[in-house]
Coordinates of C-alpha atoms and ligand atoms in Angstrom, one line a residue:
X1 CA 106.3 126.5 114.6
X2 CA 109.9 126.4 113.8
X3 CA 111.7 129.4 111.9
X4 CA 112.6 128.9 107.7
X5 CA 110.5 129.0 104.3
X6 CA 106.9 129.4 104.3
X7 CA 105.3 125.8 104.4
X8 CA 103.0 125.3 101.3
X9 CA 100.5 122.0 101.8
X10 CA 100.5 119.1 99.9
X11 CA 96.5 119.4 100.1
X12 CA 94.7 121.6 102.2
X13 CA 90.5 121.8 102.1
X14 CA 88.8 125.5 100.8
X15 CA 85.6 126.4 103.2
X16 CA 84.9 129.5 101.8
X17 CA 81.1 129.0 100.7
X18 CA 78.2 128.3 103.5
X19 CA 79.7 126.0 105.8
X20 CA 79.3 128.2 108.3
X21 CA 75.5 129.1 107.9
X22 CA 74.8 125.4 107.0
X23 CA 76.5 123.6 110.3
X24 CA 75.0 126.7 112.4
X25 CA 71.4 125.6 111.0
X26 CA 72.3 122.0 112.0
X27 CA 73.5 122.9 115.9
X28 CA 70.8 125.7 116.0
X29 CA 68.2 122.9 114.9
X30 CA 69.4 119.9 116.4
X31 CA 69.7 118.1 114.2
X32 CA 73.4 116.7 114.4
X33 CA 73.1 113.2 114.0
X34 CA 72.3 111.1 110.9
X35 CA 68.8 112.2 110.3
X36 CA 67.7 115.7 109.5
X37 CA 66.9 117.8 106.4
X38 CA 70.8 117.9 105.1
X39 CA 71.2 114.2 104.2
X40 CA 68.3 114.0 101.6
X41 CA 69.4 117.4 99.9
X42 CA 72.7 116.7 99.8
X43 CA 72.0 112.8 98.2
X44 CA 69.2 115.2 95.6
X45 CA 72.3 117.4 95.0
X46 CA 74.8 115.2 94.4
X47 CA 73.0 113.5 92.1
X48 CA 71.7 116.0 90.1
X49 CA 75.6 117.2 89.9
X50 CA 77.1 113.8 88.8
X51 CA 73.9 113.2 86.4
X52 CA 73.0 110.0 88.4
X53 CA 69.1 108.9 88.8
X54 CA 70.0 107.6 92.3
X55 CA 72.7 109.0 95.5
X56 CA 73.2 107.2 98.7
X57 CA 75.3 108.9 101.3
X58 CA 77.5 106.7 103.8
X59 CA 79.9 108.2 106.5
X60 CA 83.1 107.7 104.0
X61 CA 84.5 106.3 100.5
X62 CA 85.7 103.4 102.0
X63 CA 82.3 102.5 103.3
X64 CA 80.8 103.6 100.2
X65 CA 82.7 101.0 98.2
X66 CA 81.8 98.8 100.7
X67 CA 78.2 98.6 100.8
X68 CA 78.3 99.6 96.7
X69 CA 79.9 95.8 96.0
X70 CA 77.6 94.4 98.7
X71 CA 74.8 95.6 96.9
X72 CA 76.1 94.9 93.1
X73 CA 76.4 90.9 94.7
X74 CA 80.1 90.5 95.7
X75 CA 80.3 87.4 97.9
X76 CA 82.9 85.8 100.2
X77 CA 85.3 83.2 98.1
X78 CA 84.6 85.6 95.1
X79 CA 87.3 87.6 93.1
X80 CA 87.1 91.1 92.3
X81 CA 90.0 93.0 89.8
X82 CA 90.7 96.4 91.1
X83 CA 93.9 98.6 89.8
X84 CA 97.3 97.8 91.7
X85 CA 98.6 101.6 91.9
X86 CA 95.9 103.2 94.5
X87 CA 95.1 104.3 97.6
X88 CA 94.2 100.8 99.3
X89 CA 90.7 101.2 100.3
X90 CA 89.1 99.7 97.1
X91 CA 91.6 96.4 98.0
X92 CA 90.0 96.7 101.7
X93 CA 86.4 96.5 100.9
X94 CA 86.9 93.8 98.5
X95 CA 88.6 91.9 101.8
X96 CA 85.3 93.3 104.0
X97 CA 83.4 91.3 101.5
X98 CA 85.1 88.0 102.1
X99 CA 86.0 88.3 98.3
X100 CA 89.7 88.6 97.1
X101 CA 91.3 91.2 94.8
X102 CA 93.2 90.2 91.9
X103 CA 95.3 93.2 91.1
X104 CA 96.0 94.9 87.3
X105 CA 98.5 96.7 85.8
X106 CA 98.5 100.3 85.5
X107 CA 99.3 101.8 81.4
X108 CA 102.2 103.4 81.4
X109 CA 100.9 106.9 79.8
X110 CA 98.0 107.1 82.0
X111 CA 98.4 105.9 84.8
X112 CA 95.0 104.6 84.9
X113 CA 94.1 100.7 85.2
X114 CA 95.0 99.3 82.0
X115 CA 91.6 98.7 80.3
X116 CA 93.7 96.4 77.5
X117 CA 95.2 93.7 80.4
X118 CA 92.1 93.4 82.2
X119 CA 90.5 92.0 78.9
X120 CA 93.4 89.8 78.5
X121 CA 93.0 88.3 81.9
X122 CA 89.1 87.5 81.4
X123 CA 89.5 86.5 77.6
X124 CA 92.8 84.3 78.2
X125 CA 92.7 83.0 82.4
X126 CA 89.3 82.9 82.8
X127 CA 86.1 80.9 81.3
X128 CA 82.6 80.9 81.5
X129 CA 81.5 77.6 83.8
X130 CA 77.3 77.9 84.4
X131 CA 77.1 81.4 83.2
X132 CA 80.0 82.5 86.0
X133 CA 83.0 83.6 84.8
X134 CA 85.5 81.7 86.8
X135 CA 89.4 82.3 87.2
X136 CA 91.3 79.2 85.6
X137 CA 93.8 79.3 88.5
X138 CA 91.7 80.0 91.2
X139 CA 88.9 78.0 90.5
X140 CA 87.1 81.4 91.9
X141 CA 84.1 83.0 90.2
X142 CA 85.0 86.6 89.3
X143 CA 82.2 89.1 90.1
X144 CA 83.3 92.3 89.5
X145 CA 85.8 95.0 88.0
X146 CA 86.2 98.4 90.7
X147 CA 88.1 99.9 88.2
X148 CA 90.0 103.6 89.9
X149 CA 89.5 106.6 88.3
X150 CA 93.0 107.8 89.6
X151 CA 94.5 111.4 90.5
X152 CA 91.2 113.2 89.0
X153 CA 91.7 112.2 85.8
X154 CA 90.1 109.0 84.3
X155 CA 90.1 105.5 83.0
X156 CA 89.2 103.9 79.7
X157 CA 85.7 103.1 81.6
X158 CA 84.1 102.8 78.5
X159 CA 85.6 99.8 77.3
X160 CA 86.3 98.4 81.3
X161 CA 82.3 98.4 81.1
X162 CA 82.3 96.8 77.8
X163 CA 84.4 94.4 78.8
X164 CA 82.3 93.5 81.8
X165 CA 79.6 93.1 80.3
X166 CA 81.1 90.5 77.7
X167 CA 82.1 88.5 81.1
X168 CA 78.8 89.5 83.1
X169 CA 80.7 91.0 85.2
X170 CA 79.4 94.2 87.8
X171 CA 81.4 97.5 87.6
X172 CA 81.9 99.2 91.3
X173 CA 83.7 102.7 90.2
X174 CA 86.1 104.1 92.6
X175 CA 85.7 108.0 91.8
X176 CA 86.9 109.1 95.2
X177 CA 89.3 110.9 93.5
X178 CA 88.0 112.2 90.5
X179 CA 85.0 114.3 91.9
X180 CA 83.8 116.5 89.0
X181 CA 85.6 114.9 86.4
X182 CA 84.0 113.6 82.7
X183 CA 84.7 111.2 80.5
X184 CA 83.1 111.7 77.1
X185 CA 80.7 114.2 78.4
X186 CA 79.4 112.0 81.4
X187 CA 80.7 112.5 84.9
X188 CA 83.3 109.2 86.5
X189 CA 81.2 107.0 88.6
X190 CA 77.8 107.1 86.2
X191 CA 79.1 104.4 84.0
X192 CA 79.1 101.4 86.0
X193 CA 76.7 99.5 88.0
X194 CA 77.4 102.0 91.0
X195 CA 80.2 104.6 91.6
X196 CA 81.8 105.5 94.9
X197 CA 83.0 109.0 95.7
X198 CA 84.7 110.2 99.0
X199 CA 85.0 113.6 100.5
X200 CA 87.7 112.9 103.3
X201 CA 89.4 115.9 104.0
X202 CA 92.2 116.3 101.3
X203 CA 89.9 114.9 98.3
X204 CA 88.8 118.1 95.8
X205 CA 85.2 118.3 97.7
X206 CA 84.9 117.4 101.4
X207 CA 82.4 117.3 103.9
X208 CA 85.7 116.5 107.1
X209 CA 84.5 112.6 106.2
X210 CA 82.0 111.1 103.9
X211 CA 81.2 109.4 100.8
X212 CA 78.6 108.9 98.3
X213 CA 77.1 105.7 96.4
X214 CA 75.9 107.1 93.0
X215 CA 73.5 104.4 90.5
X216 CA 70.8 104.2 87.7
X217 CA 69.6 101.2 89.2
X218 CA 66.8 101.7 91.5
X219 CA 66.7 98.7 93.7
X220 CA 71.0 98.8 94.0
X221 CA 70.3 101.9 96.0
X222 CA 67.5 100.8 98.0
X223 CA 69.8 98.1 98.7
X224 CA 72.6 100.2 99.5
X225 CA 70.5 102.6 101.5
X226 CA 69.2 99.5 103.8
X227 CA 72.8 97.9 103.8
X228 CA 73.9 101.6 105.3
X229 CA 71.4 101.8 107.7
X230 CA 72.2 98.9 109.6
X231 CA 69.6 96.6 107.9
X232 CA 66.6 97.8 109.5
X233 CA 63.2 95.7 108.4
X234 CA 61.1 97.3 110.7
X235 CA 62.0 100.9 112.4
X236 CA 59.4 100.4 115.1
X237 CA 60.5 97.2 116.1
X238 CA 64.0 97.0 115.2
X239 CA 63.9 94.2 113.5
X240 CA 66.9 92.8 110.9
X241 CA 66.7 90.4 108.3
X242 CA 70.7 90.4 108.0
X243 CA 73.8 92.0 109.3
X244 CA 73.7 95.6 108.6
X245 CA 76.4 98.7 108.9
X246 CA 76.3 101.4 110.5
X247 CA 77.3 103.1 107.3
X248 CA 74.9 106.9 107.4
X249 CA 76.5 109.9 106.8
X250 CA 75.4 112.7 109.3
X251 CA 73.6 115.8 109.2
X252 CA 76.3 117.7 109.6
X253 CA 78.8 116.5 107.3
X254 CA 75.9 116.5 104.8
X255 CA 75.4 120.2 105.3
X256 CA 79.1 120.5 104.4
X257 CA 78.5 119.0 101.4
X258 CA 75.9 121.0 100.4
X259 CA 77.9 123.8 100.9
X260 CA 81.2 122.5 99.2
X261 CA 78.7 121.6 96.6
X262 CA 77.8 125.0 95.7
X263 CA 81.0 125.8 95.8
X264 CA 82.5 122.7 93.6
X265 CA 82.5 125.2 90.0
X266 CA 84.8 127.2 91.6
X267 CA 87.2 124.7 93.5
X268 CA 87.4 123.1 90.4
X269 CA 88.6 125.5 88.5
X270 CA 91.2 126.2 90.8
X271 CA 92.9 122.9 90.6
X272 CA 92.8 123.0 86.6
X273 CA 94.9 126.6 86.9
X274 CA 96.8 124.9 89.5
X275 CA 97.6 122.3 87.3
X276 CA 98.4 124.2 84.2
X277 CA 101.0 126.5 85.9
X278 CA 102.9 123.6 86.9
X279 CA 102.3 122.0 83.2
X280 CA 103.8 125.3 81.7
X281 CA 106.6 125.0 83.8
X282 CA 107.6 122.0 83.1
X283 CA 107.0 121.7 79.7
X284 CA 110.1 120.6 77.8
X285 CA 112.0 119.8 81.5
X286 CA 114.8 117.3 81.2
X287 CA 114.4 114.6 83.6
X288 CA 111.2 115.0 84.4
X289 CA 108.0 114.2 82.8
X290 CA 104.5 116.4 83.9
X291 CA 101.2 114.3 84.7
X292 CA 99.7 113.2 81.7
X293 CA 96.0 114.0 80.9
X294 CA 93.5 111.1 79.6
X295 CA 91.8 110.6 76.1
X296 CA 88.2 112.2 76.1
X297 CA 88.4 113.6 80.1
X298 CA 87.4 116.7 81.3
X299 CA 90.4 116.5 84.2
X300 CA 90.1 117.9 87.8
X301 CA 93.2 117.0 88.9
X302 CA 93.5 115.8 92.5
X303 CA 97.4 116.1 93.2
X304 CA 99.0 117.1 90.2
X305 CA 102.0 114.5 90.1
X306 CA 105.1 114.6 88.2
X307 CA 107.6 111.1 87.5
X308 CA 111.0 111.9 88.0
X309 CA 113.2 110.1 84.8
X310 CA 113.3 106.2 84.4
X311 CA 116.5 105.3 86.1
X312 CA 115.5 106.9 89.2
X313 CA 115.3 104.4 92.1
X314 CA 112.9 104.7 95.2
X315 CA 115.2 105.9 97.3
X316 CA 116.2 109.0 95.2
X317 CA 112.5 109.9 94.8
X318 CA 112.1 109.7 98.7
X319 CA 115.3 112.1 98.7
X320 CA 114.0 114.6 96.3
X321 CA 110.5 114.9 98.5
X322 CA 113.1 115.0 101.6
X323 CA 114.7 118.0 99.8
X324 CA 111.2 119.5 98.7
X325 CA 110.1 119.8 102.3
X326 CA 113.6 121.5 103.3
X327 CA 112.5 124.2 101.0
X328 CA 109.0 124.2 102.7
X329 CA 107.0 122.2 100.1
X330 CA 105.3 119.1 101.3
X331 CA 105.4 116.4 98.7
X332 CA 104.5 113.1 99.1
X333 CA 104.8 109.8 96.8
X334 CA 101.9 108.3 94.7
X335 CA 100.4 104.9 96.0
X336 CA 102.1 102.1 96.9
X337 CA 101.6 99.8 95.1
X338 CA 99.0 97.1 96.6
X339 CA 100.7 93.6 95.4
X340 CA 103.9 94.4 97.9
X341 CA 101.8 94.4 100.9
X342 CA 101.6 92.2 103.4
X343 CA 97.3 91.7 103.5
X344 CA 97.2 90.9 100.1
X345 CA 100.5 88.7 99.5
X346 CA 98.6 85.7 98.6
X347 CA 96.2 87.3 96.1
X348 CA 96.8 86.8 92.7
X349 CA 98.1 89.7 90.1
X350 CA 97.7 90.1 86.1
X351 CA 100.6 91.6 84.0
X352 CA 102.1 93.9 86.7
X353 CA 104.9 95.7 84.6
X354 CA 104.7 99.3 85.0
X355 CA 102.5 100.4 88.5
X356 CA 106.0 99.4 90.5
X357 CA 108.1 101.9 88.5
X358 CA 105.5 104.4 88.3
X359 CA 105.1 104.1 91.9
X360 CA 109.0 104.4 92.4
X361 CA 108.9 107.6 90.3
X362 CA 105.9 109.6 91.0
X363 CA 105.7 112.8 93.6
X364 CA 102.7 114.2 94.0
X365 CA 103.0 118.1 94.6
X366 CA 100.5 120.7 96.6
X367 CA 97.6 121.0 94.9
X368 CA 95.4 122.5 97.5
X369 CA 92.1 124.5 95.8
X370 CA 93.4 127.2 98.6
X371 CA 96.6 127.9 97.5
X372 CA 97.2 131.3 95.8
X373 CA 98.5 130.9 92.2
X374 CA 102.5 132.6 94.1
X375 CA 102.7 129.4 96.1
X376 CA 102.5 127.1 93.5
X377 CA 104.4 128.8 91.1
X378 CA 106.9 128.7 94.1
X379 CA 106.4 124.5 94.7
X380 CA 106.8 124.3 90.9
X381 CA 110.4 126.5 91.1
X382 CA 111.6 124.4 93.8
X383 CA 110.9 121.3 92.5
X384 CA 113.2 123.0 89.5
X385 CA 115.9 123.7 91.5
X386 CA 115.8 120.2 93.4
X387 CA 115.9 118.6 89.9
X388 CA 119.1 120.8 89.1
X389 CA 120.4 120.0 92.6
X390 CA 119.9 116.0 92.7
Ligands
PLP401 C1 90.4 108.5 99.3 C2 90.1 107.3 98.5 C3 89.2 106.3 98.9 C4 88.5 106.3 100.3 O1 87.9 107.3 100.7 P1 87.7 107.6 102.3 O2 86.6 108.6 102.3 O3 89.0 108.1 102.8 O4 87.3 106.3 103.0 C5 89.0 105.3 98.1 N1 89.6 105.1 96.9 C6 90.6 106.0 96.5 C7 91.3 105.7 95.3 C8 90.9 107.1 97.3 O5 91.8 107.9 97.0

């Protein structure tokens, strides 16, 4: 380790519950692999948490997603509209599907997906040809909306659902950030046809990797329980009716989650104190403006994220996170946005206005449950004195 400040994380995980007892139980049982005890209480917990009828556990949120918009019907040729400013792994398993993304706009006070262009899109470029609602340009059918509940706050997913039901669409939720957080009263990822939630290391549970499929609808999680499972018809004989995935969480990581589970309440509740010192601090800041909260959410706040002002470029913001991490604070730009990469250069885009500036502006700050309330009272005051400085 070099000499100078005291690093402080961007995101560091909190194991301070019965990680320990519940992985010993697992080695000390034998049970490391994906059966055993941990899975099934873990899917029963989750889903009792979230207020779902139905959990599936799969070895990550990208997988999650996956199997959740193989189940809801996605097909290859298809179109699917997922936001423009997030992490790529929605975009991903829309590809894995054979299906292409067509990306939205994010609102400029949110953040969020912008729940008002993605009705424009399917009320003004698309139309209903044999029941399917089919992209004008395209000639595509559009199946589905995975609509990203981003930062631990949330969408309008209200009206997204509304809206897809209007154009018989499915709703895939991507919750994989927004673990714990409610909208209206309901938990992210319930309103859809399925919801998909990730505990990777750095999101606000975690279980080292892992995700969860959570749905109402019985036979979608049948489905997505088979699809995980690698398709198995009959478990004597091995047989398979279609290409499965080896998609099952394990034992292990399941008895993580258990424990992180228990433990959720109080992780929780450190990000929202998290997040309100840095709001107090930067209330009324010039050149800055603090991360907004949604209409109607009960917020958990992933990585609480700050834009710098209007005119700043990309290349400022990436000197300003440069300057943060001289002081010790590790920093790190929101998404890039998904239209200016190369995988999806040919996919088609609806309104994108604001998710490029936001991106050029955003800096996400440590936001670790772990930290102690010194160290990010510290981040906040350097990110102060960088302001003054820049
Ligand atoms: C983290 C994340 C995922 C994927 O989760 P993994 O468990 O890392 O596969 C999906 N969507 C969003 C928006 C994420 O932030």
């Amino acid at each position: 380790m070099s000499a100078g400040p005291r690093r402080i994380p961007l995101s560091e995980p909190l194991l301070a519950g019965k990680e320990w007892e519940y992985v010993k139980e697992c080695l000390d049982t034998g049970w490391v692999s994906t059966a055993g005890p941990f899975i099934s209480r873990f899917e029963k917990e989750f889903a009792a948490y979230v207020g779902a009828p139905h959990a599936v556990a799969a070895v990550n949120g990208t997988a999650a997603l996956h199997a959740a918009l193989l189940a809801v019907g996605v097909e290859p040729g298809e179109e699917v509209l997922v936001a423009n400013l997030t992490f790529v792994a929605p975009a991903n398993a829309i590809r894995y599907c054979g299906a292409f993304p067509v990306f939205m706009d994010a609102h400029p006070d949110t953040w969020q997906i912008d729940a008002g262009k993605v009705a424009r899109f399917l009320d003004g470029e698309c139309e209903t040809r044999q029941g399917a609602c089919v992209n004008k340009r395209s000639g595509r059918r559009v199946r589905a909306i995975v609509p990203v509940h981003l930062l631990g706050l949330a969408c309008e997913i209200d009206r997204i659902v509304e809206i897809a039901r209007r154009h018989g669409l499915k709703v895939v939720e991507d919750a994989a950030e927004a673990m714990g957080v409610r909208y209206r009263g309901r938990h992210v990822g319930t309103f859809g046809d399925a919801g998909a939630f990730s505990f990777n290391g750095n999101k606000i549970m975690t279980t080292g990797g892992g995700g969860m499929i959570a749905t109402a609808d019985a036979g979608l999680a049948r489905r997505a329980a088979y699809l995980t499972t690698q398709a198995k018809d009959d478990p004597v004989e091995y047989f398979h009716r279609e290409i499965g995935f080896n998609y099952r969480l394990g034992n292990v990581q399941a008895a993580l989650g258990s424990a992180q589970l228990e433990r959720l309440p109080n992780l929780i509740a450190r990000k929202r104190r998290i997040a309100e010192i840095y709001a107090r601090t930067f209330a009324g800041v010039e050149g800055l403006t603090p991360m907004p909260t949604t209409p109607h959410t009960e917020a958990t706040y992933w990585l609480y994220t700050i834009l710098l002002s209007p005119e700043t470029t990309v290349e400022r913001r990436k000197a300003f996170i440069v300057s943060l991490g001289a002081k010790g604070i590790e920093a790190r730009p929101l998404w890039h946005t998904l239209t200016d990469m190369p995988p999806f250069a040919d996919c088609q885009s609806f309104g994108i206005e604001h998710s490029p500036r936001l991106y050029a502006r955003a800096v996400s700050l440590p936001s670790g449950s772990g930290l102690c309330e010194d160290d990010v009272r510290a981040s906040a005051q350097a990110v102060l004195s960088c302001l003054r400085a820049a």
